CSV table of C-alpha atoms in Angstrom, one decimal:
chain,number,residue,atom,x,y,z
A,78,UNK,CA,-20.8,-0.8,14.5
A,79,UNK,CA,-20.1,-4.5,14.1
A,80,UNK,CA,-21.3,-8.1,15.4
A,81,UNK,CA,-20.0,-8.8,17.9
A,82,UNK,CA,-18.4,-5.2,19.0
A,83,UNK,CA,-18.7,-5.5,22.6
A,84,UNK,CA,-15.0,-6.3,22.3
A,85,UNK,CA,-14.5,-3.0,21.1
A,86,UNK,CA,-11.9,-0.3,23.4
A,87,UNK,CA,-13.3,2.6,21.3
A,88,UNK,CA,-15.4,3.2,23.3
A,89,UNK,CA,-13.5,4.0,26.9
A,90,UNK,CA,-11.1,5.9,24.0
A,91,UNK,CA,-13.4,8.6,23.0
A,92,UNK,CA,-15.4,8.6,26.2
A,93,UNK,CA,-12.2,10.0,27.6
A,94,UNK,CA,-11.3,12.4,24.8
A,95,UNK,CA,-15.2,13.9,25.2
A,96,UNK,CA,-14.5,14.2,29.0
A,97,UNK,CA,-11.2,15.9,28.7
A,98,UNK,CA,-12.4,18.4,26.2
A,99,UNK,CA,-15.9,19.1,28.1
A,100,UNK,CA,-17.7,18.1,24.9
A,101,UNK,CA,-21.5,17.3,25.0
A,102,UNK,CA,-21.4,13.6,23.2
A,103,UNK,CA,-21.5,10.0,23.3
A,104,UNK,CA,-19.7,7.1,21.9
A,105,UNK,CA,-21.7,3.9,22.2
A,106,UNK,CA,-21.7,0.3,20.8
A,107,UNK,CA,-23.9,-0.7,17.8
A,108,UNK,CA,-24.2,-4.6,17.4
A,109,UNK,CA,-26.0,-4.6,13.7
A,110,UNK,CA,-26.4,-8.0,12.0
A,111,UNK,CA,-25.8,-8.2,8.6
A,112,UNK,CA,-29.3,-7.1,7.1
A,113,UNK,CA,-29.3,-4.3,9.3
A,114,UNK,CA,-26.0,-2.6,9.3
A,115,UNK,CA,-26.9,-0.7,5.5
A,116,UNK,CA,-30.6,0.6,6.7
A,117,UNK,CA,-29.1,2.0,9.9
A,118,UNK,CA,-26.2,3.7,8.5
A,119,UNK,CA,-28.5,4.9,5.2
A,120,UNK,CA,-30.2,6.9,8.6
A,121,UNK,CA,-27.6,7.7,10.6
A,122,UNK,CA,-28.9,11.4,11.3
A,123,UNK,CA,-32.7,10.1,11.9
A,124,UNK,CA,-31.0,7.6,14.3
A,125,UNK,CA,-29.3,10.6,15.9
A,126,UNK,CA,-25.5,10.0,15.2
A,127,UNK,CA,-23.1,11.8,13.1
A,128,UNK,CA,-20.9,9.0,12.5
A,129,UNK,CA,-18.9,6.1,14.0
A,130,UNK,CA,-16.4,3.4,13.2
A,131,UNK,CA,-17.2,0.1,11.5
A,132,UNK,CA,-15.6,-3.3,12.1
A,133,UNK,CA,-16.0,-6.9,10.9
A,134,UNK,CA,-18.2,-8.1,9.4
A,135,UNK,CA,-19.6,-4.4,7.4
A,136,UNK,CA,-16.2,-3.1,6.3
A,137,UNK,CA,-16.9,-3.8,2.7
A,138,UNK,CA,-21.1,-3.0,2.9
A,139,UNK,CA,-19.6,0.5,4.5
A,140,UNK,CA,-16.8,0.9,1.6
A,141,UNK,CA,-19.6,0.1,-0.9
A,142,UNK,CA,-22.5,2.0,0.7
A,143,UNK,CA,-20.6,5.6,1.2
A,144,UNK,CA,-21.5,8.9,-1.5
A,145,UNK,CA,-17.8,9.2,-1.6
A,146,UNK,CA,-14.5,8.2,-0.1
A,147,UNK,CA,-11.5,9.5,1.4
A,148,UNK,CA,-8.0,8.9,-0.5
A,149,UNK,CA,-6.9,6.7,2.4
A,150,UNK,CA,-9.9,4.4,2.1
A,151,UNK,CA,-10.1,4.8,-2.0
A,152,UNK,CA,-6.4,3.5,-2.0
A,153,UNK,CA,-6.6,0.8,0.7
A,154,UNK,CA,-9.9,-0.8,-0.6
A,155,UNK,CA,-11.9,-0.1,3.2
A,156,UNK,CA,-13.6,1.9,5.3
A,157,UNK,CA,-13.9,2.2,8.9
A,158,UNK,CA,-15.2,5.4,9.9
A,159,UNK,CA,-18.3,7.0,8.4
A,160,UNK,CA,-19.0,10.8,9.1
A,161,UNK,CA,-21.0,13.2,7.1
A,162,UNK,CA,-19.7,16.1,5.4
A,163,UNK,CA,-22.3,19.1,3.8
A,164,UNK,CA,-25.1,16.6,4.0
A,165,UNK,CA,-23.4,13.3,2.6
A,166,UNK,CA,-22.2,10.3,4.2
A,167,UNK,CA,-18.2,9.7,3.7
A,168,UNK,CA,-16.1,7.0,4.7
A,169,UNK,CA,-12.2,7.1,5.8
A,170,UNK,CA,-9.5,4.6,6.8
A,171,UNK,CA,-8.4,5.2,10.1
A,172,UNK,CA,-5.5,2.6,10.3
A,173,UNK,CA,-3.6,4.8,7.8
A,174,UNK,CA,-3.2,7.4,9.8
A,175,UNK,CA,-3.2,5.9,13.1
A,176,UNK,CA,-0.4,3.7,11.5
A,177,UNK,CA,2.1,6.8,10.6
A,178,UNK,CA,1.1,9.0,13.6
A,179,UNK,CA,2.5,6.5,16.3
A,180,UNK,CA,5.5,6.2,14.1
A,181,UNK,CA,6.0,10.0,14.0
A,182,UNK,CA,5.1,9.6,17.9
A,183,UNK,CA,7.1,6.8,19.1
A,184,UNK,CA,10.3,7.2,16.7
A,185,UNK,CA,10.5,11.1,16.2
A,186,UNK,CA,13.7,11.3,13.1
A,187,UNK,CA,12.6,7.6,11.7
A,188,UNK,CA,12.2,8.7,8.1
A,189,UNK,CA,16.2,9.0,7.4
A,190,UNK,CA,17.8,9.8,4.0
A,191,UNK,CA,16.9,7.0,1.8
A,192,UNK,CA,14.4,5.1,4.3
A,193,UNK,CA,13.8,1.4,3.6
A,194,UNK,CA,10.9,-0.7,5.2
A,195,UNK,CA,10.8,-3.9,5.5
A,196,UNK,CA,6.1,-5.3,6.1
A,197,UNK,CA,5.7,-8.5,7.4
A,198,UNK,CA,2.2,-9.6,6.1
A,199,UNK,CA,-0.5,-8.6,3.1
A,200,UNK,CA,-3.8,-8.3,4.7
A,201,UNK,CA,-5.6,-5.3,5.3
A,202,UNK,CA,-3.0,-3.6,8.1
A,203,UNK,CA,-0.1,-4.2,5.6
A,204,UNK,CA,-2.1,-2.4,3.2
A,205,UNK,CA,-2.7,1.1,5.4
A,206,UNK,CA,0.9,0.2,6.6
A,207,UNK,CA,2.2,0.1,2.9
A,208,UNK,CA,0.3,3.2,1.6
A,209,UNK,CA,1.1,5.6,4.5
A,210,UNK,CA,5.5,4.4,4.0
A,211,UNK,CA,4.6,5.0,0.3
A,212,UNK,CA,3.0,8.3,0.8
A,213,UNK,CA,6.4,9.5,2.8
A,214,UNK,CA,9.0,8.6,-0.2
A,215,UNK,CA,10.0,5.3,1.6
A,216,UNK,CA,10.8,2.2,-0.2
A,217,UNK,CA,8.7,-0.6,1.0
A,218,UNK,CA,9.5,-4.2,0.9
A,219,UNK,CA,7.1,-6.7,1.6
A,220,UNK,CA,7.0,-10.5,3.0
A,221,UNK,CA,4.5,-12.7,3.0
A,222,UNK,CA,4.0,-16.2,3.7
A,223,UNK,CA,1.6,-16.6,0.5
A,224,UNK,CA,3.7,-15.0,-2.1
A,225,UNK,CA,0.6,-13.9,-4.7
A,226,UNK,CA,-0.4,-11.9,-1.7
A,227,UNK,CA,2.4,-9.9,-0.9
A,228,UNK,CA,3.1,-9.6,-5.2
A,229,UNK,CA,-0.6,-8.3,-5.5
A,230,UNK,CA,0.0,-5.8,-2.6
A,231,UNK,CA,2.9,-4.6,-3.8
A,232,UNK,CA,2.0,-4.1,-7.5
A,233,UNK,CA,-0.8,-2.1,-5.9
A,234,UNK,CA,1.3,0.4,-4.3
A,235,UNK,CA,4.3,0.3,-6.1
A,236,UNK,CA,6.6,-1.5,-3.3
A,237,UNK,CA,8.6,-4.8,-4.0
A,238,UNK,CA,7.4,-8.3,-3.0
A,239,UNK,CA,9.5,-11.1,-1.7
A,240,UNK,CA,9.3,-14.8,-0.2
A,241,UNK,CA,10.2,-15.5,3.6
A,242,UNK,CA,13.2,-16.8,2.8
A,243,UNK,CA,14.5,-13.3,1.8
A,244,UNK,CA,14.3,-11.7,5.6
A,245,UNK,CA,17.6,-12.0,6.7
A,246,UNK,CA,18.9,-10.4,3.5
A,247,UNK,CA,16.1,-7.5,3.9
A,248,UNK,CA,16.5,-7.2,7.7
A,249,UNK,CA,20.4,-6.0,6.6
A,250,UNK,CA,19.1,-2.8,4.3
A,251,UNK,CA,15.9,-2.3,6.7
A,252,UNK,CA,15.9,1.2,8.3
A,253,UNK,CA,12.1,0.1,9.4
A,254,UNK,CA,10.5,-3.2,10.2
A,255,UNK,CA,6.9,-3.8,10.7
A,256,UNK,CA,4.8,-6.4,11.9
A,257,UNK,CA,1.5,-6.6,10.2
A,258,UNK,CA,0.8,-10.3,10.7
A,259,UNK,CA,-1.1,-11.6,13.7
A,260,UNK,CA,1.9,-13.7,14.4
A,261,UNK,CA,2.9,-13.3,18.3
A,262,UNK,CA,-0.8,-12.3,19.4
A,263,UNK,CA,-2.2,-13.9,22.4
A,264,UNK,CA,-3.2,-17.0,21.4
A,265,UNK,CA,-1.7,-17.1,18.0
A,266,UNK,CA,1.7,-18.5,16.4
A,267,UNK,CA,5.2,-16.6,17.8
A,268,UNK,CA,6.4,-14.7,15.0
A,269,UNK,CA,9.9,-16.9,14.9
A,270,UNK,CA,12.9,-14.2,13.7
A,271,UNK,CA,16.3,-13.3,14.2
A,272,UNK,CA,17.3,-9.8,14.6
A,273,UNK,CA,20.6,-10.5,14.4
A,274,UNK,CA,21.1,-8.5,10.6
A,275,UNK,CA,19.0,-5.6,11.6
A,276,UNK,CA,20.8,-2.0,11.5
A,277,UNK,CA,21.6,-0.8,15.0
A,278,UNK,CA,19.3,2.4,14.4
A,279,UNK,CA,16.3,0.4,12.8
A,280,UNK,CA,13.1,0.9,14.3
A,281,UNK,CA,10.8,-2.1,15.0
A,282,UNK,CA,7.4,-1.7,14.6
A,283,UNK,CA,4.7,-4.7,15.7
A,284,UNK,CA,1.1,-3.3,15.2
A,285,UNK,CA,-0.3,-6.5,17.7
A,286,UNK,CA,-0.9,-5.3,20.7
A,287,UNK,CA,-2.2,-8.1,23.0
A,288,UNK,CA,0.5,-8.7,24.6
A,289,UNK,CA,0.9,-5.0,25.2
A,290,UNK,CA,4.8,-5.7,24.7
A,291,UNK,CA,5.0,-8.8,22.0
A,292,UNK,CA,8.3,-11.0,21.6
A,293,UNK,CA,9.5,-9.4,18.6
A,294,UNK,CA,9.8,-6.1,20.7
A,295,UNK,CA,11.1,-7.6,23.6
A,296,UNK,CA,14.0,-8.8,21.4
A,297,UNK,CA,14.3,-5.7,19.5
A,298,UNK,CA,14.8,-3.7,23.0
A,299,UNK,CA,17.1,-6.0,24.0
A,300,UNK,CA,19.2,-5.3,21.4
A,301,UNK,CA,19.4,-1.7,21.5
A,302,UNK,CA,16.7,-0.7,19.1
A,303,UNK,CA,14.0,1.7,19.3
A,304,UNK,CA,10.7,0.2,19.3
A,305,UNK,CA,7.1,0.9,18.2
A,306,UNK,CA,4.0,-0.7,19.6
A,307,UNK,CA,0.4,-1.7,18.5
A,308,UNK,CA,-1.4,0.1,21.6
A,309,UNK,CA,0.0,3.3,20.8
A,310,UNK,CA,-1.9,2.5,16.8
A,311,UNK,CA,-4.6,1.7,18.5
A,312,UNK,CA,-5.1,5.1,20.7
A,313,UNK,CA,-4.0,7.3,17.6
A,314,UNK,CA,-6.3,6.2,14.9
A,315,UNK,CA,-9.3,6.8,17.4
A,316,UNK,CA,-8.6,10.6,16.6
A,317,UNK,CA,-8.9,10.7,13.3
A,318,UNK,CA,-12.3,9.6,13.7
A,319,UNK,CA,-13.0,11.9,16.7
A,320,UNK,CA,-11.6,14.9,14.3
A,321,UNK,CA,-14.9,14.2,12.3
A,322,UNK,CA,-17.6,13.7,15.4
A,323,UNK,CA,-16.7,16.3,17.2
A,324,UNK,CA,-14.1,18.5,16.6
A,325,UNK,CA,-11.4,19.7,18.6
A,326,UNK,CA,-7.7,18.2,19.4
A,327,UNK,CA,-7.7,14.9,21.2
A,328,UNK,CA,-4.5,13.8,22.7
A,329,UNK,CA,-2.8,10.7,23.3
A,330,UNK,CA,-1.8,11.5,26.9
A,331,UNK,CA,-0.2,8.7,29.5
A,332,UNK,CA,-3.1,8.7,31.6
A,333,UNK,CA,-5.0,7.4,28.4
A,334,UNK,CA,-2.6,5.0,27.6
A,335,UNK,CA,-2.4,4.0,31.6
A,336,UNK,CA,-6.5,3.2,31.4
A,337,UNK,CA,-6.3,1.2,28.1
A,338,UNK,CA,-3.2,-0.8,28.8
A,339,UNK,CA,-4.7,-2.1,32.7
A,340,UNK,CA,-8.0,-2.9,30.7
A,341,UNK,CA,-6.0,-5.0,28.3
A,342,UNK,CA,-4.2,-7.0,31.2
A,343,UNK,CA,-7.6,-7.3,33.3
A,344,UNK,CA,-9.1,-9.0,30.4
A,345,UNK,CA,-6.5,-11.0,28.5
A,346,UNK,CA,-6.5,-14.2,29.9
A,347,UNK,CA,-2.9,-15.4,31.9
């Protein structure tokens, strides 16, 4: 649900997942304007769904309209999946958990004694990113190019803020970076930084995946490090939502990955 949302990869994500698991269902776009969004959602049942994610511009209207909220979604301030639960409507934050499942995925052993992450960026993926380090024990520090963004953030979750000027000194103590800024997405500014300081066992972690492999993880691989992408955030939030819908165990399998990843190049413009 969103306008516009025929942008949306959700859903070639779950129509695979409902295949796979021979479950009866549909996943289907929903362009709502504004003024409609909160009637249709207040009737979601009558309208014959059981949920479904929401994107810009009815995060907020969704986070407001719910009977109650997950933890995720309470601590991040939104919500992007409704479902209903004994007869009430509930929202969750899918990010969160996509967010620390590709890490467990892609880095297996990340989290080592004393862990230290290092956010680039305050906006709303820094926030899931932020909560979901802090809920594993790890120290987060953030960056931001507006300081009073990254001070608020961190005050919120109990991490430690800093200016841009501090990276190469964080980049040294980092057992984690992450990219939560839209810097180095097609069509957007290169996110400009030197590696150089990073720990040889750090993992780098850029949550932008158009390009599916972005300059700061080209670098990163070049220099030995093991590296974390956007798409694989992408495929592994989808299931937290699916979890709700429909039940059963939906995998991120290669073929999945194959099917996104040639949609991405067919559309993203050379």
């Amino acid at each position: 649900m969103g306008h516009p949302v025929a942008h949306s990869r959700s859903p070639m994500i779950h129509g695979y997942w409902l295949k796979a698991l021979g479950i009866p269902g549909a996943y289907e776009f929903k362009d709502l304007a504004p003024d409609e969004f909160v009637p249709f959602i207040s009737n979601l049942v009558a309208n014959g769904y059981v949920g479904g994610n929401v994107t810009v511009p009815h995060k907020e209207a969704a986070y407001r309209s719910v009977s109650a909220r997950d933890a995720a979604s309470e601590a991040v301030g939104a919500v992007n999946v409704l479902y209903l639960q004994d007869g009430k409507l509930m929202g969750g934050n899918s990010d969160v958990h996509g967010f620390i499942d590709n890490l467990d995925d892609q880095a297996p052993g990340w989290k080592v004694p004393g862990c230290k992450a290092l956010v680039l960026g305050a906006g709303g993926a820094a926030r899931s990113a932020v909560y979901a380090l802090k809920q594993r024990g790890v120290e987060v520090h953030i960056v931001n190019r507006t300081p009073a963004r990254a001070e608020e953030l961190a005050k919120r979750f109990g991490a430690t803020a800093h200016g841009w000027s501090d990276v190469p000194k964080l980049l040294a103590q980092a057992d984690v970076l992450v990219n939560c800024t839209s810097l180095g997405m097609h069509g957007k500014d290169a996110l400009v930084i030197d590696l150089e300081p990073l720990k040889d066992k750090a993992v780098v972690y850029d949550i932008v995946y158009v390009p599916l492999e972005t300059a700061l993880l080209a670098q990163a691989k070049k220099r030995g490090h093991r590296t974390v992408d956007g798409l694989g955030m992408l495929l592994q939030q989808a299931g937290f939502g699916f979890r709700k819908w429909f039940g059963g165990d939906p995998k991120v399998t290669p073929q999945l990955r194959k099917i996104v990843e040639a949609d991405i190049v067919a559309k993203t413009p050379k």
